[in-house]
Short mmCIF file of C-alpha atoms in Angstrom, two decimals:
data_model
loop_
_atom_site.label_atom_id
_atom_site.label_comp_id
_atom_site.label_asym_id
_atom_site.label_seq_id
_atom_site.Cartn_x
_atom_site.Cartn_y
_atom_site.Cartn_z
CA UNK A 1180 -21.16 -1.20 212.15
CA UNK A 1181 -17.73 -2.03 212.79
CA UNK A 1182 -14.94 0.28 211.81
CA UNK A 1183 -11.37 -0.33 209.64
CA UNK A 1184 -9.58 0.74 212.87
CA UNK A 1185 -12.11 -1.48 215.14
CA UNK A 1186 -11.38 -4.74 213.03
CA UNK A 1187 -7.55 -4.15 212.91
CA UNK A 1188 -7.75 -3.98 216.50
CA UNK A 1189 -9.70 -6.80 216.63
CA UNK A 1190 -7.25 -8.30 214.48
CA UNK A 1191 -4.28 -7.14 216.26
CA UNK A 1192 -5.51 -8.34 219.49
CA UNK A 1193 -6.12 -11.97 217.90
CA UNK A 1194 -2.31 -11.78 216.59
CA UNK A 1195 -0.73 -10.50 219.43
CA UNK A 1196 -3.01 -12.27 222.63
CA UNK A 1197 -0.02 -11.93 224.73
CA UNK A 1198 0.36 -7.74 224.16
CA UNK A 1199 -1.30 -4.85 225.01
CA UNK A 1200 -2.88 -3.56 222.14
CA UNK A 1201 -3.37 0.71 222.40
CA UNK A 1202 -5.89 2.30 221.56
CA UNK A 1203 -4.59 4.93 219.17
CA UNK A 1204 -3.36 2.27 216.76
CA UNK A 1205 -2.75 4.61 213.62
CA UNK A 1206 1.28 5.08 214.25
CA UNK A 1207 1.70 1.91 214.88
CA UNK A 1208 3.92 -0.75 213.35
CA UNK A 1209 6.40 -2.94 212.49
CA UNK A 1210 8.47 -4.06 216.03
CA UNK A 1211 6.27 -1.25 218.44
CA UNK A 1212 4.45 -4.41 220.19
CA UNK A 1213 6.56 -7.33 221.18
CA UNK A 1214 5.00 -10.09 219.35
CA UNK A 1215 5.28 -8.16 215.68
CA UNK A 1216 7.86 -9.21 214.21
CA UNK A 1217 8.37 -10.20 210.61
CA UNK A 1218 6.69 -13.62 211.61
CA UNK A 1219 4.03 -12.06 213.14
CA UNK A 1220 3.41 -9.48 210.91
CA UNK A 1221 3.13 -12.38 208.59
CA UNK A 1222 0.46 -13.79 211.01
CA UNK A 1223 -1.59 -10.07 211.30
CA UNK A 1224 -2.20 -10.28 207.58
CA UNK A 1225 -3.26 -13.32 207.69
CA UNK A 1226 -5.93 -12.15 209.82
CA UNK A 1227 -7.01 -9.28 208.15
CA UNK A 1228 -7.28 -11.29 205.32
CA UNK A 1229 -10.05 -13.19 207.02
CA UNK A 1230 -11.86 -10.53 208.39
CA UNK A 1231 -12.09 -8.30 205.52
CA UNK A 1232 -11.95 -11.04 203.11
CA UNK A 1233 -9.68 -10.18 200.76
CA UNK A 1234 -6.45 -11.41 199.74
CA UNK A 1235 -3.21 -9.29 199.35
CA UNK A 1236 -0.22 -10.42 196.72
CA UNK A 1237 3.35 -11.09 197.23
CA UNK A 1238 4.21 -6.79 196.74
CA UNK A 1239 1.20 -5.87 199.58
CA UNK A 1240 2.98 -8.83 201.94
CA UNK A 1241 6.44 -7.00 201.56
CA UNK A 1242 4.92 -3.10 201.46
CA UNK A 1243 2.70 -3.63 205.03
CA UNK A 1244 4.97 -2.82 207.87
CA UNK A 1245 2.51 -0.57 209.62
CA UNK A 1246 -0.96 0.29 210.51
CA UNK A 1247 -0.97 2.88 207.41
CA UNK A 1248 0.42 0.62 205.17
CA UNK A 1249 -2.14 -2.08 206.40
CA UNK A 1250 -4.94 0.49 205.64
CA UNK A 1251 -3.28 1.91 202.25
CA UNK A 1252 -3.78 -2.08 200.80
CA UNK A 1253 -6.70 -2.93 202.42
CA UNK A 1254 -8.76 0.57 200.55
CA UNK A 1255 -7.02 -0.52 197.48
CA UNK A 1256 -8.83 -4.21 197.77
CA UNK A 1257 -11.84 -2.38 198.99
CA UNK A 1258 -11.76 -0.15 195.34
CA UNK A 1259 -11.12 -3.51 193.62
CA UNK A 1260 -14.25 -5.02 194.90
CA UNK A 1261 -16.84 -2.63 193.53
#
């Protein structure tokens, strides 16, 4: 079974084809590869959004600039589901 952390890499990888993705992703964020910017951190939760299939609101689109933000909103749609 695949991890949070696997499928955000997955994710991140998918987003950003043209970086290299590390493997200690939790400090990540916002302008630490080249490709996220604010367009293509518009693009990464996009992807999350497929792959944990959920959908995030206009406030969890402006809070996620970073891995732990990324996390904090996807365990809050996790909660939501049960």
């Amino acid at each position: 079974m695949k991890t949070i952390d696997d499928n955000i890499i997955k994710a991140l990888k998918k987003t950003f084809s043209n970086s290299k993705i590390p493997k200690n992703i939790t400090n990540l964020k916002i302008g630490d590869i080249k490709e996220w910017d604010s367009l293509g951190n518009f693009h990464l939760i996009l992807e999350i959004e497929k792959l944990f299939k959920c959908r995030f609101d206009t406030k969890a689109f402006n809070e996620i600039k970073s891995i732990k933000s990324l996390k904090k909103e996807i365990s809050i749609k996790w909660k939501l589901k049960k």
